[in-house]
Amino acid sequence: QRVEKFLFPYGAIREALLNAIVHKDYASLIPIQIKVFEDCIVFWNPGHMPENWTMRKFLGTHPSQPYNPLIASTFYRAGYIESWGRGIAKMQRECREHGIEPPEYDFETAGLTVSFRANPEHLAGEEKTRVETPGETRVETPVKTPGKILAILKVHPEYTLEILAAEIGRSLSAVERAAAKLTKEGKLRHVGPSKAGHWEVIE
């Protein structure tokens, strides 16, 4: 039987999401943000490190100081959290066992950013599985940038090109070229001012 191996360890991704919920500053009214790219997954949640904490202490063995202790207690009693203060160590271990680098942490963006990056060798292996072999029919056809743009703008016509670039994991210049081509082909149209207008996908 075929065993599916994901680019990122399930346990570490699950732990990052639980940590984001437990430590989020809910008074900010800003949602937790998760961005999925071809080679990385990025979690961001509003909040701040406990007073007098350094990144060295954050990454080392430390006592648990959840920003929302009632949520942390609920998760612990429900069995979602194994033990308080062990989330970072668990993510480090899961990544090491999965063959990828430990996640990168950044507190310089008015909150905590946790970035998981895929192993380039795993990415190369995934590309090989997409190669068509004799006697087989290729099942998966990657969706190109123009197709992704049209699909997203059907649902979110208010998106700017900058948001689109972040959403699909491409550079802004690549998205600008694709949008210009779609506009020239009559498949896309922008209505209103550049900063406050919206897009129309022409069927």
GROMACS .gro file of C-alpha atoms in nm:
model
  203
    1GLN     CA    1   0.000   0.000   0.000
    2ARG     CA    2   0.115   0.352  -0.075
    3VAL     CA    3   0.210   0.554   0.232
    4GLU     CA    4   0.149   0.927   0.186
    5LYS     CA    5   0.421   1.147   0.337
    6PHE     CA    6   0.336   1.512   0.374
    7LEU     CA    7   0.586   1.794   0.332
    8PHE     CA    8   0.529   1.907   0.691
    9PRO     CA    9   0.487   1.704   1.013
   10TYR     CA   10   0.123   1.683   1.115
   11GLY     CA   11   0.202   1.701   1.487
   12ALA     CA   12   0.404   2.022   1.454
   13ILE     CA   13   0.142   2.195   1.239
   14ARG     CA   14  -0.130   2.093   1.486
   15GLU     CA   15   0.077   2.224   1.778
   16ALA     CA   16   0.140   2.557   1.602
   17LEU     CA   17  -0.234   2.605   1.548
   18LEU     CA   18  -0.320   2.518   1.909
   19ASN     CA   19  -0.051   2.756   2.036
   20ALA     CA   20  -0.187   3.034   1.817
   21ILE     CA   21  -0.535   2.988   1.968
   22VAL     CA   22  -0.407   2.970   2.327
   23HIS     CA   23  -0.171   3.270   2.305
   24LYS     CA   24  -0.373   3.500   2.077
   25ASP     CA   25  -0.456   3.853   2.195
   26TYR     CA   26  -0.831   3.841   2.141
   27ALA     CA   27  -0.873   4.207   2.239
   28SER     CA   28  -0.700   4.302   1.914
   29LEU     CA   29  -0.997   4.162   1.711
   30ILE     CA   30  -0.745   4.048   1.449
   31PRO     CA   31  -0.788   3.688   1.329
   32ILE     CA   32  -0.517   3.425   1.328
   33GLN     CA   33  -0.366   3.414   0.980
   34ILE     CA   34  -0.236   3.103   0.803
   35LYS     CA   35  -0.062   3.128   0.466
   36VAL     CA   36   0.010   2.813   0.265
   37PHE     CA   37   0.274   2.826  -0.008
   38GLU     CA   38   0.432   2.556  -0.224
   39ASP     CA   39   0.737   2.531   0.000
   40CYS     CA   40   0.627   2.669   0.338
   41ILE     CA   41   0.340   2.725   0.582
   42VAL     CA   42   0.327   3.044   0.789
   43PHE     CA   43   0.119   3.101   1.105
   44TRP     CA   44   0.072   3.448   1.254
   45ASN     CA   45  -0.130   3.551   1.557
   46PRO     CA   46  -0.149   3.886   1.739
   47GLY     CA   47   0.009   3.889   2.082
   48HIS     CA   48   0.336   3.951   2.259
   49MET     CA   49   0.597   3.767   2.459
   50PRO     CA   50   0.574   3.769   2.840
   51GLU     CA   51   0.755   4.062   3.004
   52ASN     CA   52   1.135   4.025   3.028
   53TRP     CA   53   1.136   3.719   2.800
   54THR     CA   54   1.399   3.684   2.530
   55MET     CA   55   1.393   3.468   2.219
   56ARG     CA   56   1.657   3.247   2.382
   57LYS     CA   57   1.430   3.182   2.679
   58PHE     CA   58   1.133   3.130   2.447
   59LEU     CA   59   1.316   2.859   2.253
   60GLY     CA   60   1.464   2.691   2.561
   61THR     CA   61   1.303   2.509   2.853
   62HIS     CA   62   1.063   2.753   3.016
   63PRO     CA   63   0.756   2.756   3.241
   64SER     CA   64   0.421   2.788   3.069
   65GLN     CA   65   0.266   3.135   3.072
   66PRO     CA   66  -0.036   3.108   2.839
   67TYR     CA   67  -0.185   3.442   2.737
   68ASN     CA   68  -0.529   3.285   2.781
   69PRO     CA   69  -0.503   3.042   3.075
   70LEU     CA   70  -0.871   2.940   3.064
   71ILE     CA   71  -0.843   2.834   2.698
   72ALA     CA   72  -0.515   2.655   2.775
   73SER     CA   73  -0.678   2.472   3.067
   74THR     CA   74  -0.973   2.368   2.849
   75PHE     CA   75  -0.742   2.232   2.578
   76TYR     CA   76  -0.536   2.047   2.839
   77ARG     CA   77  -0.842   1.884   2.998
   78ALA     CA   78  -0.975   1.790   2.653
   79GLY     CA   79  -0.647   1.617   2.571
   80TYR     CA   80  -0.545   1.855   2.293
   81ILE     CA   81  -0.237   1.971   2.488
   82GLU     CA   82  -0.013   1.705   2.640
   83SER     CA   83   0.161   1.928   2.893
   84TRP     CA   84   0.197   2.304   2.932
   85GLY     CA   85   0.521   2.467   2.827
   86ARG     CA   86   0.625   2.183   2.592
   87GLY     CA   87   0.481   2.311   2.263
   88ILE     CA   88   0.806   2.456   2.125
   89ALA     CA   89   1.006   2.145   2.213
   90LYS     CA   90   0.740   1.924   2.052
   91MET     CA   91   0.748   2.121   1.726
   92GLN     CA   92   1.129   2.109   1.720
   93ARG     CA   93   1.126   1.732   1.772
   94GLU     CA   94   0.854   1.668   1.514
   95CYS     CA   95   1.040   1.869   1.251
   96ARG     CA   96   1.370   1.695   1.325
   97GLU     CA   97   1.209   1.351   1.294
   98HIS     CA   98   1.038   1.457   0.970
   99GLY     CA   99   1.368   1.567   0.816
  100ILE     CA  100   1.301   1.942   0.794
  101GLU     CA  101   1.455   2.242   0.969
  102PRO     CA  102   1.293   2.361   1.296
  103PRO     CA  103   1.032   2.634   1.247
  104GLU     CA  104   1.144   2.996   1.234
  105TYR     CA  105   1.000   3.236   1.493
  106ASP     CA  106   0.961   3.612   1.461
  107PHE     CA  107   0.816   3.853   1.719
  108GLU     CA  108   0.884   4.166   1.513
  109THR     CA  109   0.540   4.181   1.344
  110ALA     CA  110   0.308   4.287   1.632
  111GLY     CA  111   0.261   3.921   1.708
  112LEU     CA  112   0.427   3.584   1.663
  113THR     CA  113   0.509   3.444   1.320
  114VAL     CA  114   0.591   3.073   1.295
  115SER     CA  115   0.723   2.954   0.957
  116PHE     CA  116   0.769   2.591   0.852
  117ARG     CA  117   0.986   2.536   0.544
  118ALA     CA  118   0.987   2.216   0.342
  119ASN     CA  119   1.299   2.012   0.281
  120PRO     CA  120   1.418   2.088  -0.079
  121GLU     CA  121   1.484   1.717  -0.127
  122HIS     CA  122   1.123   1.638  -0.036
  123LEU     CA  123   1.005   1.903  -0.284
  124ALA     CA  124   1.220   1.747  -0.555
  125GLY     CA  125   1.073   1.406  -0.475
  126GLU     CA  126   0.720   1.544  -0.499
  127GLU     CA  127   0.796   1.689  -0.842
  128LYS     CA  128   0.920   1.349  -0.962
  129THR     CA  129   0.587   1.189  -0.871
  130ARG     CA  130   0.415   1.428  -1.110
  131VAL     CA  131   0.621   1.316  -1.411
  132GLU     CA  132   0.418   1.114  -1.658
  133THR     CA  133   0.554   0.763  -1.712
  134PRO     CA  134   0.489   0.528  -2.011
  135GLY     CA  135   0.153   0.355  -1.990
  136GLU     CA  136   0.020   0.592  -1.725
  137THR     CA  137  -0.214   0.887  -1.746
  138ARG     CA  138  -0.113   1.196  -1.555
  139VAL     CA  139  -0.383   1.260  -1.297
  140GLU     CA  140  -0.279   1.592  -1.150
  141THR     CA  141  -0.246   1.906  -1.359
  142PRO     CA  142  -0.108   2.203  -1.163
  143VAL     CA  143  -0.329   2.511  -1.182
  144LYS     CA  144  -0.134   2.792  -1.346
  145THR     CA  145  -0.117   3.144  -1.205
  146PRO     CA  146  -0.387   3.296  -1.435
  147GLY     CA  147  -0.632   3.021  -1.340
  148LYS     CA  148  -0.563   3.075  -0.970
  149ILE     CA  149  -0.615   3.450  -1.008
  150LEU     CA  150  -0.954   3.408  -1.177
  151ALA     CA  151  -1.069   3.149  -0.924
  152ILE     CA  152  -0.976   3.369  -0.626
  153LEU     CA  153  -1.118   3.692  -0.772
  154LYS     CA  154  -1.453   3.523  -0.835
  155VAL     CA  155  -1.482   3.480  -0.459
  156HIS     CA  156  -1.289   3.789  -0.347
  157PRO     CA  157  -1.326   4.061  -0.613
  158GLU     CA  158  -1.205   4.322  -0.361
  159TYR     CA  159  -0.854   4.171  -0.339
  160THR     CA  160  -0.560   4.385  -0.451
  161LEU     CA  161  -0.276   4.239  -0.656
  162GLU     CA  162  -0.056   4.249  -0.345
  163ILE     CA  163  -0.303   4.032  -0.154
  164LEU     CA  164  -0.335   3.800  -0.454
  165ALA     CA  165   0.043   3.756  -0.469
  166ALA     CA  166   0.056   3.657  -0.102
  167GLU     CA  167  -0.247   3.430  -0.139
  168ILE     CA  168  -0.103   3.219  -0.423
  169GLY     CA  169   0.262   3.241  -0.319
  170ARG     CA  170   0.393   3.425  -0.626
  171SER     CA  171   0.584   3.749  -0.668
  172LEU     CA  172   0.390   4.072  -0.719
  173SER     CA  173   0.550   4.125  -1.061
  174ALA     CA  174   0.439   3.777  -1.175
  175VAL     CA  175   0.081   3.846  -1.063
  176GLU     CA  176   0.083   4.187  -1.231
  177ARG     CA  177   0.192   4.031  -1.562
  178ALA     CA  178  -0.071   3.757  -1.536
  179ALA     CA  179  -0.346   4.008  -1.450
  180ALA     CA  180  -0.243   4.234  -1.741
  181LYS     CA  181  -0.256   3.937  -1.980
  182LEU     CA  182  -0.600   3.831  -1.852
  183THR     CA  183  -0.725   4.189  -1.894
  184LYS     CA  184  -0.589   4.204  -2.249
  185GLU     CA  185  -0.759   3.873  -2.329
  186GLY     CA  186  -1.091   4.009  -2.203
  187LYS     CA  187  -1.116   3.763  -1.914
  188LEU     CA  188  -1.067   4.016  -1.635
  189ARG     CA  189  -1.161   4.376  -1.576
  190HIS     CA  190  -1.092   4.622  -1.295
  191VAL     CA  191  -1.372   4.861  -1.201
  192GLY     CA  192  -1.318   5.181  -1.004
  193PRO     CA  193  -1.004   5.342  -0.862
  194SER     CA  194  -0.696   5.126  -0.820
  195LYS     CA  195  -0.702   5.140  -0.438
  196ALA     CA  196  -1.075   5.114  -0.375
  197GLY     CA  197  -1.216   4.942  -0.682
  198HIS     CA  198  -1.292   4.577  -0.748
  199TRP     CA  199  -1.234   4.308  -1.010
  200GLU     CA  200  -1.485   4.149  -1.244
  201VAL     CA  201  -1.419   3.804  -1.389
  202ILE     CA  202  -1.567   3.789  -1.738
  203GLU     CA  203  -1.702   3.442  -1.821
   0.00000   0.00000   0.00000
